[in-house]
Coordinates of C-alpha atoms and ligand atoms in Angstrom, one line a residue:
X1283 CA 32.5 1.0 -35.0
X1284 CA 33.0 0.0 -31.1
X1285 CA 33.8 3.4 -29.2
X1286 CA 35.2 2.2 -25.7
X1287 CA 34.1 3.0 -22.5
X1288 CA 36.1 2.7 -19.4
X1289 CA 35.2 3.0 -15.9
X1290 CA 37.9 4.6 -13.6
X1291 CA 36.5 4.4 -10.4
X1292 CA 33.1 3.5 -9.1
X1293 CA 31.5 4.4 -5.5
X1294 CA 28.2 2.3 -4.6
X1295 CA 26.8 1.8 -8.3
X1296 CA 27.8 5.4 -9.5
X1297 CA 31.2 6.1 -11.1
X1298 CA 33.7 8.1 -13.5
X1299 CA 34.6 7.1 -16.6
X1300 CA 36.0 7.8 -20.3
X1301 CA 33.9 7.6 -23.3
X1302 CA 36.0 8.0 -26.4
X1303 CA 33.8 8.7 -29.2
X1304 CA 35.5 7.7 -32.8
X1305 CA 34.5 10.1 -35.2
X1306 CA 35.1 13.4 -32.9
X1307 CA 38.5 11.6 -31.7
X1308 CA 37.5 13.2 -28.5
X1309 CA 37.4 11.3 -25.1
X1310 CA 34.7 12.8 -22.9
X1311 CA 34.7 12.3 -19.4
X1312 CA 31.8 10.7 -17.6
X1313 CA 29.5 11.5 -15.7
X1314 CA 28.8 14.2 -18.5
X1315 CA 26.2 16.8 -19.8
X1316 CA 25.0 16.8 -22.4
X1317 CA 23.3 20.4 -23.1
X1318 CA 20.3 19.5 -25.9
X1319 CA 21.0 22.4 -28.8
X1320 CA 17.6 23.1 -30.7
X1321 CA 19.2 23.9 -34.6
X1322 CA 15.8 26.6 -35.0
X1323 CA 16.3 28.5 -31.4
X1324 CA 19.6 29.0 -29.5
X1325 CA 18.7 30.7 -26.6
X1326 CA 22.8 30.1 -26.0
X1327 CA 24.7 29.6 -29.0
X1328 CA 27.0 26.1 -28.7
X1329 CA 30.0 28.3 -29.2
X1330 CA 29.4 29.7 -26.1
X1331 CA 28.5 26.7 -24.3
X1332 CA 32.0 25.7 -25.5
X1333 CA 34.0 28.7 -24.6
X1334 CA 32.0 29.6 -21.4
X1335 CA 31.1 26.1 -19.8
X1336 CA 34.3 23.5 -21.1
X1337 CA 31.6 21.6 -22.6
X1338 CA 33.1 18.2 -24.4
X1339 CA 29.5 17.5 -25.7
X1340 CA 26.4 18.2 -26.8
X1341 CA 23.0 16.9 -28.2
X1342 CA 20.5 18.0 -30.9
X1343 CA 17.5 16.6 -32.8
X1344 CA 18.3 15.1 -36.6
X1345 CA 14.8 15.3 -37.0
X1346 CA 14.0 18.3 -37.5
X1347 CA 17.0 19.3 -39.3
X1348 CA 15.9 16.8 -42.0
X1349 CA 12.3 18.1 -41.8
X1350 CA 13.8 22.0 -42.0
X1351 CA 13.6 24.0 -45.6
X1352 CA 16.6 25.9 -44.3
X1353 CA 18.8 23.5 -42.5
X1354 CA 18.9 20.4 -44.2
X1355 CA 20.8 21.8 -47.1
X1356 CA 23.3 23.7 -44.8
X1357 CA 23.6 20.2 -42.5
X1358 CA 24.6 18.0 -45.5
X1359 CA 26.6 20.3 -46.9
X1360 CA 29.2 22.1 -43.9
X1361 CA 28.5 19.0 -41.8
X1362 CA 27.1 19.0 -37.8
X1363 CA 29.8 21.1 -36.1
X1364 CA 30.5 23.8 -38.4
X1365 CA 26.6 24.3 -38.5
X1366 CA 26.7 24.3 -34.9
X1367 CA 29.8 26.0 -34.8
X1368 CA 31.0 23.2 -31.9
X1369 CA 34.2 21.3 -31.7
X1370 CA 33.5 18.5 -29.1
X1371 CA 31.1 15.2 -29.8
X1372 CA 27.9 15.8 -31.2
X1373 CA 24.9 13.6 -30.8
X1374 CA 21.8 13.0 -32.9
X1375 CA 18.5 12.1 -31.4
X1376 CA 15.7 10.4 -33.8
X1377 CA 12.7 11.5 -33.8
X1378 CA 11.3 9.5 -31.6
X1379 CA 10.6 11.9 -29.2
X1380 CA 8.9 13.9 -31.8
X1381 CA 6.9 10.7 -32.7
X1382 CA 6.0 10.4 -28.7
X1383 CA 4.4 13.8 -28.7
X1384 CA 2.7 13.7 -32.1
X1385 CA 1.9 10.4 -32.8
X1386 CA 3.5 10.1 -35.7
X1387 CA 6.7 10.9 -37.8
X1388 CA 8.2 10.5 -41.2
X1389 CA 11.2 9.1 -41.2
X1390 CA 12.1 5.5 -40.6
X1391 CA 15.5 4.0 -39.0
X1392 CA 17.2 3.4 -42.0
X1393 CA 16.3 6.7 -43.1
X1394 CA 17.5 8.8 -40.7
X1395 CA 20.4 6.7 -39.1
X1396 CA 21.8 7.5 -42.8
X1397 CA 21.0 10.9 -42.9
X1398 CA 22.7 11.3 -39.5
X1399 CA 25.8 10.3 -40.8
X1400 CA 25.9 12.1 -43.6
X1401 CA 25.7 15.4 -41.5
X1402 CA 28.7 14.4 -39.5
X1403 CA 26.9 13.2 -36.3
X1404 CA 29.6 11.4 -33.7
X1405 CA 26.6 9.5 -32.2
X1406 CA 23.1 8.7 -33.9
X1407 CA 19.9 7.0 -32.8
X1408 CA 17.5 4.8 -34.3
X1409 CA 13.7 5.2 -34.2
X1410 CA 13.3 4.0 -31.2
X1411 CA 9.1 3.7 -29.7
X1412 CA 9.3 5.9 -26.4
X1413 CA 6.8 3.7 -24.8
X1414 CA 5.0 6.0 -21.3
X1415 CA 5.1 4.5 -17.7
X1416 CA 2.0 3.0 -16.4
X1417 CA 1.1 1.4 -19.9
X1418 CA -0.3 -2.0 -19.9
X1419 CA 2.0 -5.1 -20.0
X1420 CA 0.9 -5.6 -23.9
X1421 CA 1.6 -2.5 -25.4
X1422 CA 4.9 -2.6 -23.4
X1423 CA 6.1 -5.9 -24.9
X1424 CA 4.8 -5.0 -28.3
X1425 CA 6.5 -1.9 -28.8
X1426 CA 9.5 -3.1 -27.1
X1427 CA 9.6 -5.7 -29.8
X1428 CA 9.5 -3.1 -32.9
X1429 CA 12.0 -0.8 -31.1
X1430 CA 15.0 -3.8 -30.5
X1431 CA 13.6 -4.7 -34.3
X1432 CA 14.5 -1.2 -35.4
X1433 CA 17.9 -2.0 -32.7
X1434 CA 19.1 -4.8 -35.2
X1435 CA 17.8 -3.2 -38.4
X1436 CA 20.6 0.2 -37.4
X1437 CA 23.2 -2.4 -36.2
X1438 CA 23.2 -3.3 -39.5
X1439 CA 23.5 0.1 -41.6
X1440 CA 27.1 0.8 -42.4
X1441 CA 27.6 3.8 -40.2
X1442 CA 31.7 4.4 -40.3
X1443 CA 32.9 5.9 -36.7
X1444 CA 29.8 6.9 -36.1
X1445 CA 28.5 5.3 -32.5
X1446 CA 24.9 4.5 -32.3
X1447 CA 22.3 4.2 -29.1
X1448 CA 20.8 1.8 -28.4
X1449 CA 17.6 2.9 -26.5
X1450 CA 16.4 0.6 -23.9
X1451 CA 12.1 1.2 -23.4
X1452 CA 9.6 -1.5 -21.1
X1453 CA 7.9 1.5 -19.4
X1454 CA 7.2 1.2 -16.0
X1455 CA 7.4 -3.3 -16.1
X1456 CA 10.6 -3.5 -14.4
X1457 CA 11.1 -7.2 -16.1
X1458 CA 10.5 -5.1 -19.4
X1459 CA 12.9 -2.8 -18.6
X1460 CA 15.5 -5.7 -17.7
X1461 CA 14.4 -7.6 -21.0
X1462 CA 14.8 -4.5 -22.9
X1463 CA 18.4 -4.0 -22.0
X1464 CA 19.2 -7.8 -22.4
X1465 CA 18.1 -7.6 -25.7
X1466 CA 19.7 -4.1 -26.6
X1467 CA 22.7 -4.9 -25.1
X1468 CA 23.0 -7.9 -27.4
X1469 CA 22.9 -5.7 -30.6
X1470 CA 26.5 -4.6 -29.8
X1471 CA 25.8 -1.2 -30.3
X1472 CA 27.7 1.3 -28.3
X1473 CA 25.6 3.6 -25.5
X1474 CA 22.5 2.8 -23.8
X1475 CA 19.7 5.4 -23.2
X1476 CA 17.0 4.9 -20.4
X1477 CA 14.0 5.7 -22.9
X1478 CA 11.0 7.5 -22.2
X1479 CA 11.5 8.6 -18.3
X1480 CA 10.9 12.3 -19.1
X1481 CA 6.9 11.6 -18.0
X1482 CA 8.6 9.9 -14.9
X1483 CA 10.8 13.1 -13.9
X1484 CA 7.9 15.9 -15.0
X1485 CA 5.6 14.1 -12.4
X1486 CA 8.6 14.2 -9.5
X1487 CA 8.5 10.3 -9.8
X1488 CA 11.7 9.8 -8.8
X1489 CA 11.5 6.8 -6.9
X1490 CA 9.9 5.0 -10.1
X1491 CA 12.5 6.9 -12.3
X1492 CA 15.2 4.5 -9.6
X1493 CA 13.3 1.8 -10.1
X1494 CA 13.3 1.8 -14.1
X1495 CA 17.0 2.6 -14.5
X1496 CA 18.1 -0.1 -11.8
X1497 CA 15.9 -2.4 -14.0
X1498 CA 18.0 -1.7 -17.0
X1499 CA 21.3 -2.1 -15.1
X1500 CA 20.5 -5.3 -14.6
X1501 CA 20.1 -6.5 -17.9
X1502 CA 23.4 -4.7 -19.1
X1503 CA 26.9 -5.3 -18.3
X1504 CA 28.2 -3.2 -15.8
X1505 CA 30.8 -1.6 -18.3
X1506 CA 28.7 -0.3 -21.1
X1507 CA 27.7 3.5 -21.1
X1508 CA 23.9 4.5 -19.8
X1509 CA 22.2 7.7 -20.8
X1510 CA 19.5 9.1 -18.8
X1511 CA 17.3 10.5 -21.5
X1512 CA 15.7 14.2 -21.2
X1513 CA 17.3 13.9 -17.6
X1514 CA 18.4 17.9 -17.2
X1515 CA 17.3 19.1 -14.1
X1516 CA 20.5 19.3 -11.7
X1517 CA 18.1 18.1 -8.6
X1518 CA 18.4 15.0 -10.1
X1519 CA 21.9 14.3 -11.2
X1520 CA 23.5 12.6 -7.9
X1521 CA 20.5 10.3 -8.1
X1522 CA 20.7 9.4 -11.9
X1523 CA 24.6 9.0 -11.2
X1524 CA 24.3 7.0 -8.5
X1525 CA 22.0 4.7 -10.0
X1526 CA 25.2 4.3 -12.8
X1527 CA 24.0 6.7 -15.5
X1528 CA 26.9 8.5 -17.1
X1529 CA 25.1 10.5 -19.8
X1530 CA 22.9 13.0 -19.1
X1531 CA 21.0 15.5 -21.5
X1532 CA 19.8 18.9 -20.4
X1533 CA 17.1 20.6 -22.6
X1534 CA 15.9 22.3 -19.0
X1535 CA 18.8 24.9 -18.9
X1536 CA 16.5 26.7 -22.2
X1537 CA 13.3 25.3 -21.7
X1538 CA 13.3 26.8 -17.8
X1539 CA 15.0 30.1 -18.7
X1540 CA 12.6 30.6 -21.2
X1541 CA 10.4 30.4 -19.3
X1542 CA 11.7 32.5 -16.5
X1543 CA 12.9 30.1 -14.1
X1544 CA 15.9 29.5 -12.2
X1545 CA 17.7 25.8 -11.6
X1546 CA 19.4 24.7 -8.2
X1547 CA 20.1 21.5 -7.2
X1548 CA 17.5 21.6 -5.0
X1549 CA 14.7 22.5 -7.4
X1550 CA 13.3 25.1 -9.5
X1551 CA 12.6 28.9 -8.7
X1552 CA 10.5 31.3 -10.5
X1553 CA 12.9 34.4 -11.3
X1554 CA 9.3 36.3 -9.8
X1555 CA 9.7 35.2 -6.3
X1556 CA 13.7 35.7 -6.0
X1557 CA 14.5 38.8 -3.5
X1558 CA 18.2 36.7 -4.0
X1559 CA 20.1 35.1 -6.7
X1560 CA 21.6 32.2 -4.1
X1561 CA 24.6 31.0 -6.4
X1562 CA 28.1 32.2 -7.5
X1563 CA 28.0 31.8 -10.6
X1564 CA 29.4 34.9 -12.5
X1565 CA 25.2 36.0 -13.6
X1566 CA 24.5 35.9 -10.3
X1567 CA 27.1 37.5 -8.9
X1568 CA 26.7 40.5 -11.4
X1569 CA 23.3 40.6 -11.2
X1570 CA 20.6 41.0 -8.7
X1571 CA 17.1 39.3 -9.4
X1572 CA 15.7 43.1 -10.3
X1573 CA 18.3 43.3 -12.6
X1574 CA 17.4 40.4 -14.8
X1575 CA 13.3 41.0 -14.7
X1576 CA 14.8 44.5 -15.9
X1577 CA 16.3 43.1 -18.7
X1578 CA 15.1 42.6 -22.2
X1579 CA 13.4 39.4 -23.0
X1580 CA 16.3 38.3 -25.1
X1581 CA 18.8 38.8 -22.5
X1582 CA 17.2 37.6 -19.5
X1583 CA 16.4 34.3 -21.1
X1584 CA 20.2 34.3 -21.8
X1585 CA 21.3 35.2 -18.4
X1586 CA 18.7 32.7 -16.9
X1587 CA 20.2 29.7 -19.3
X1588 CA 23.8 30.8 -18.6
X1589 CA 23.1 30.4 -14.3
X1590 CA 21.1 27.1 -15.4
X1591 CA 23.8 26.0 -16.9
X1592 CA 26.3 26.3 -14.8
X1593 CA 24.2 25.3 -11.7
X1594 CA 24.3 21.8 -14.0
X1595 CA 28.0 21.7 -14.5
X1596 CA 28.7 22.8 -10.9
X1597 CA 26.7 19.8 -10.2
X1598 CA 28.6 17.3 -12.3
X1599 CA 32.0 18.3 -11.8
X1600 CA 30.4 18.1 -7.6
X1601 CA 29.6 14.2 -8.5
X1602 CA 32.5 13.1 -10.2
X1603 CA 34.5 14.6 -7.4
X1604 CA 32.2 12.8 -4.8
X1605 CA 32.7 9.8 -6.6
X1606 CA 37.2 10.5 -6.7
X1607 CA 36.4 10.6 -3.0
X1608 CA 33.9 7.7 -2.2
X1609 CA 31.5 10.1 -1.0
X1610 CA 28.7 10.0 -3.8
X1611 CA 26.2 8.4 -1.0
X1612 CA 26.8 11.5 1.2
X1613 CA 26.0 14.2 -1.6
X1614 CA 22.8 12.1 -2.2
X1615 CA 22.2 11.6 1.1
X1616 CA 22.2 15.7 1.3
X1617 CA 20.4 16.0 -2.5
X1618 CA 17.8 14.2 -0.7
X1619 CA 17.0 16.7 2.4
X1620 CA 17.1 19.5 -0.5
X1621 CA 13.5 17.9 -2.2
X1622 CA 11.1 14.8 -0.7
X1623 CA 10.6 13.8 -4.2
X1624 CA 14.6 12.9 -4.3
X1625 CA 14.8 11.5 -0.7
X1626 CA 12.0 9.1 -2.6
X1627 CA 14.3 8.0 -5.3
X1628 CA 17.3 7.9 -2.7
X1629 CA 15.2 5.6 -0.4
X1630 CA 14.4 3.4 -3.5
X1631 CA 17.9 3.1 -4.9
X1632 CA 19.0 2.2 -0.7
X1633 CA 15.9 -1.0 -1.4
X1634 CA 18.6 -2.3 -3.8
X1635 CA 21.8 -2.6 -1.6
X1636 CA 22.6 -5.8 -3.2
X1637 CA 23.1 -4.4 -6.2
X1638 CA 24.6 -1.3 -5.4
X1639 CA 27.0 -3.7 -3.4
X1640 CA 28.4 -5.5 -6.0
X1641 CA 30.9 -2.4 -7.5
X1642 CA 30.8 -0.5 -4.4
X1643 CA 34.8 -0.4 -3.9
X1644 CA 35.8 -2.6 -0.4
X1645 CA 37.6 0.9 1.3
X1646 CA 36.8 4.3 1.0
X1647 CA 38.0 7.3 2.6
X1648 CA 35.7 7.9 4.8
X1649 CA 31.8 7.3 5.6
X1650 CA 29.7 9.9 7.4
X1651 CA 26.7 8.7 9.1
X1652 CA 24.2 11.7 8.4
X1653 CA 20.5 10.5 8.7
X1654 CA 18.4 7.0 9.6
X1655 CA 19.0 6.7 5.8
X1656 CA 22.4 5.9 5.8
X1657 CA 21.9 2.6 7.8
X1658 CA 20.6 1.0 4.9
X1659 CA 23.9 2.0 2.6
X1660 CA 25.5 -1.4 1.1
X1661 CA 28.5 -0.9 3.2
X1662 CA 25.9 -1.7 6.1
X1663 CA 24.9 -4.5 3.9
X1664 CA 28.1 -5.8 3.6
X1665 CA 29.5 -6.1 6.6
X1666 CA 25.9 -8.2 7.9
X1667 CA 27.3 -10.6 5.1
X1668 CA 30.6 -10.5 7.0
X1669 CA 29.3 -11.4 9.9
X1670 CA 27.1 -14.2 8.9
X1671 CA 30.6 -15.9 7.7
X1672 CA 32.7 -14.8 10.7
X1673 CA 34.2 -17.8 13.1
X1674 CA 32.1 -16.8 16.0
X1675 CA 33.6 -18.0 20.0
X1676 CA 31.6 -20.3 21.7
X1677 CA 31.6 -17.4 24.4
X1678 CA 30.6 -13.9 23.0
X1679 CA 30.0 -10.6 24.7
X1680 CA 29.4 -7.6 22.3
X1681 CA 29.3 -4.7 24.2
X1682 CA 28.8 -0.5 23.8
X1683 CA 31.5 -0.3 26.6
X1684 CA 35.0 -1.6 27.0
X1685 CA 35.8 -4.9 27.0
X1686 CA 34.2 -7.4 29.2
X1687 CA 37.2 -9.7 30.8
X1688 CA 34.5 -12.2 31.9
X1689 CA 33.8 -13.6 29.1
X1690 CA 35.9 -15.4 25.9
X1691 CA 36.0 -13.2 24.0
X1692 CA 34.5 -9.0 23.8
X1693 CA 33.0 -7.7 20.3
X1694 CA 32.2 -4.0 20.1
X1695 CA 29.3 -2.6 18.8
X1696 CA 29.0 -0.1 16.5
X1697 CA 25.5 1.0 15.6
X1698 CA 24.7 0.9 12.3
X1699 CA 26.9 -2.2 11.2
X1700 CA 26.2 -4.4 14.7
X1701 CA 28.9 -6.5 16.3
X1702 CA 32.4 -5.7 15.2
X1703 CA 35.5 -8.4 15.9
X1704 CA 38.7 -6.7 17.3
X1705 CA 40.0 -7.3 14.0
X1706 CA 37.4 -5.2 11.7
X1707 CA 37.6 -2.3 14.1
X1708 CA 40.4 -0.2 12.1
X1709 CA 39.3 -0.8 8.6
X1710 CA 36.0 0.6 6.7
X1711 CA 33.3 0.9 6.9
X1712 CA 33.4 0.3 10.8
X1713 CA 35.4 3.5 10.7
X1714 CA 32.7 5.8 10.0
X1715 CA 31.7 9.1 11.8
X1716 CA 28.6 8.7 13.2
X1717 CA 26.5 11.5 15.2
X1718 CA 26.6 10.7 19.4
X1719 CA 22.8 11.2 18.9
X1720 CA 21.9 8.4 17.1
X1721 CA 18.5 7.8 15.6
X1722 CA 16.3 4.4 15.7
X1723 CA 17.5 2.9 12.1
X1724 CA 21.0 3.0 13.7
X1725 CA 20.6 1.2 16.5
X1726 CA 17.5 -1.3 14.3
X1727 CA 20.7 -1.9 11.7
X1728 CA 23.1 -3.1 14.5
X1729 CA 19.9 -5.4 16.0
X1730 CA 20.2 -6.6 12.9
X1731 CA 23.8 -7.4 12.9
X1732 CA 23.2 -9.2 16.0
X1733 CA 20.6 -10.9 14.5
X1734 CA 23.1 -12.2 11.3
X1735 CA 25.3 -13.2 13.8
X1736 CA 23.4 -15.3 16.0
X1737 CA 21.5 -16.8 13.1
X1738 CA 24.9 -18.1 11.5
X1739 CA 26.4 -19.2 15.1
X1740 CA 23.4 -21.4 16.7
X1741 CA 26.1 -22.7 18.9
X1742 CA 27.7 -19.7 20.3
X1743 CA 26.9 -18.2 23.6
X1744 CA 26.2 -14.0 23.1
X1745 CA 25.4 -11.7 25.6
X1746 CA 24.7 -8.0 24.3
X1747 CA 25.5 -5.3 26.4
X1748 CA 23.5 -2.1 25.0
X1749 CA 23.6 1.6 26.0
X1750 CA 19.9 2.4 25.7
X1751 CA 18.5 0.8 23.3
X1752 CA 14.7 1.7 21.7
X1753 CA 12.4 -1.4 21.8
X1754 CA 12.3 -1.5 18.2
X1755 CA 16.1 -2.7 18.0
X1756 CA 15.7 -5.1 21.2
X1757 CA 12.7 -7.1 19.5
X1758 CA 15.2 -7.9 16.9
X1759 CA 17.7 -9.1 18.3
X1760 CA 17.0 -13.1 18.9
X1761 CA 15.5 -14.2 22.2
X1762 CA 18.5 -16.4 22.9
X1763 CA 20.7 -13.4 23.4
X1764 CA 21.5 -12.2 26.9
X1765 CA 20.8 -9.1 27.1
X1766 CA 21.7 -6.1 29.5
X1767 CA 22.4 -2.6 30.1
X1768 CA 25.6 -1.3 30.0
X1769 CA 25.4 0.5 34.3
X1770 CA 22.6 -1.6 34.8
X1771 CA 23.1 -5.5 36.4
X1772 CA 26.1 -6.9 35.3
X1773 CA 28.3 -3.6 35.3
X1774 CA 31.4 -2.2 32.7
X1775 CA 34.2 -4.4 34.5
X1776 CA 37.1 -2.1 33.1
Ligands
GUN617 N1 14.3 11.8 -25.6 C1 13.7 11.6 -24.4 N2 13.2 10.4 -24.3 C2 13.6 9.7 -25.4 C3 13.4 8.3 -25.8 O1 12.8 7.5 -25.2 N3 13.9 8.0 -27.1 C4 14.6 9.0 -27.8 N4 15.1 8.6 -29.0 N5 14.7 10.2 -27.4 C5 14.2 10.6 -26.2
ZN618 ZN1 24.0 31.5 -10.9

């Protein structure tokens, strides 16, 4: 049964969509969280996620309801949601996470893809092998091999409406990875989880976490749905979204409150160290941080998990807005002052601008220049492209000042994106607010302009009039420019 997916908007690689999930009949909007319900301990009961958070979906482990004395029974007989007490989708992981952390498990695909429709799951999984990072190339390919075997064996079970996963693994082999979707994506099943990453995101790794899921992307169509498996920490959200995951799954909202610590989107806090609960969310405007290490066990775990969780669907409802607006680079850009480990993963995903280029919409509102970063966005990209296919006059001045009347024709330039023709100058990205205090990758990306330029004109004739320049920029620019300084020489004629 195909569900369908459809993207609404995108902004760099990120974007919103609409999953419609058969069997619920509910259409869930993407990017979407997925809170992980644990059938033995609720430290917040689903009914309450429901009521309290909106939530259109949620996650929990067939596994261990088929391995349960006391819940198997119950699951086959009222079904998933009535168990759960839940209305929107519900999705069924496999076991294979189970199987990562012990070794082994006793079901097999057939077994419990079966078993997950027979409880009324709206989304199963097969056993899939959640291969670590940093495993060598053979045991990569091997296991990848069983799991797109296992891939083929579920596309084959009759499963109804019931949508299936189709986990993609490769560990930390990027050409894995890229296989590995390839191949899953060829199964025609319906969603596609980034496997195995949790060791990736416990370690902080998140510039190898970009690296893996932009892997994947590649080897999927751009209009198929991507889970970012075990991916629950809000810190992390702008990146996974704006590496084009739409699925996320948080078991950290429990597993942290449980443990007495508190989610922001800039990292974690231990409810210990709090002299303030910095967040409006209704806990923590109620409550001060003696109140909840006052409070019984049972009711500071719930407290902690209700502020966890809606930290994480402040977040998402703060991406999907970013992305309405064409600002999803911006609330990275600041995710990534808020925690090193993040400006890693952003700096990674900015080593791909190619292929965050390719559905990164032409116009946006608006682009705000906000660190040395932000030169290397794909809209900075883009227009060096432009340039390199511009008709260029045999006589160019490109100048930081007004026009030059001397000479054929007078280009600005607009640090980051370089040389700009009188044409360009009103549309985006050239429109963007940048700082007056600009820092060295600003003034290196518009060298490099100039450099594109040049490079694609060998007959044109360019003088560059700068306004202070660092070295760094000037020993890019070609040695064939002329090049002065604008009140130095050859003066601002207007
Ligand atoms: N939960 C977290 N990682 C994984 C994975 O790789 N596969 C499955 N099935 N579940 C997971
Ligand atoms: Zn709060």
């Amino acid at each position: 049964m195909a569900g369908v997916f459809e993207v609404r908007e995108y902004d760099g690689m990120g974007r919103r969509g609409e999953l419609t999930v058969p069997r619920a009949d509910i259409t869930v909007e993407t990017p979407a969280l997925m809170p992980v319900v644990n059938p033995h301990v609720q430290t917040l009961d689903p009914a309450r996620i429901e009521s309290e958070f909106g939530a259109e979906i949620l996650i929990t482990n067939s596994y261990v309801l088929h391995g349960s004395e006391d819940l198997r029974g119950p699951a086959l007989e009222q079904g998933l949601h009535e168990l759960l007490d839940f209305s929107g989708v519900v999705v069924t992981d496999s076991g294979s996470f189970q199987l990562a952390e012990y070794g082994d498990i006793d079901v097999d695909t057939r077994g419990i893809v079966e078993f997950q429709r027979a409880i009324g799951s709206d989304i199963g999984t097969p056993v899939d092998i959640p291969t670590p990072p940093d495993v060598d190339r053979g045991q990569a390919a091997g296991e990848q091999t069983t799991t797109q075997e296992r891939l083929e064996l579920a596309a084959e079970i009759d499963t109804g409406e019931m949508l299936l996963n189709a986990p993609v693994q490769g560990s930390t082999h990027l050409d894995l990875r890229e296989q590995a979707a390839r191949e899953a994506a060829g199964t025609g099943l319906d969603i596609f989880p980034i496997g195995a990453v949790v060791p990736l995101m416990k370690e902080y790794r998140f510039d190898d976490l970009a690296e893996v899921v932009l892997a994947a992307k590649r080897g999927l169509s751009a209009d198929v749905p991507v889970h970012l498996f075990g991916a629950g920490h809000p810190m992390m959200f702008a990146l996974g979204a704006a590496t084009g995951c739409d699925l996320f799954d948080s078991a950290a909202y429990a597993l942290y409150a449980r443990d007495d610590r508190y989610l922001t989107v800039r990292g974690t806090e231990h409810l210990d160290e709090l002299t303030y609960l910095p967040c409006a969310c209704p806990v923590c405007t109620e409550h001060t941080p003696e109140d909840l290490r006052g409070a019984g066990e049972t009711d500071r775990h719930e407290l902690l998990a209700r502020h966890n969780l809606a930290v994480s669907y402040g977040e998402l409802r703060r991406i999907r807005q970013a992305i309405r607006r064409g600002n999803l680079f911006e609330l990275l850009e600041t995710r990534a002052r808020g925690h090193p480990a993040v400006l890693d993963g952003y700096r990674t995903l900015l080593d791909h601008a190619a292929q965050l280029e390719a559905t990164d919409p032409v116009s946006k509102e608006s682009f705000f220049y906000l660190s040395g970063d932000s030169a290397r966005r794909p809209e900075v990209a883009r227009h060096h492209d432009r340039i390199a296919r511009l008709d260029v006059p045999d006589e160019l001045v490109v100048t930081a000042g007004s026009p030059v009347e001397r000479f054929e024709a007078s280009w600005r330039l607009r640090p980051p994106f370089g040389p700009v023709p009188p044409a360009l100058v009103d549309a985006y990205p050239l429109t963007a607010e940048t700082p007056d205090r600009l820092d060295t990758q600003a003034y290196e990306a518009a060298a490099e302009g100039i450099r594109r330029l040049v490079e694609a004109s060998p007959d044109s004739d360019v003088t560059l009039f700068h306004d202070g320049w660092p070295d760094s920029a000037l020993d890019i620019v070609p040695d064939r420019v002329t090049v002065e300084v604008l009140g130095e020489g050859f003066d601002d004629e207007t």
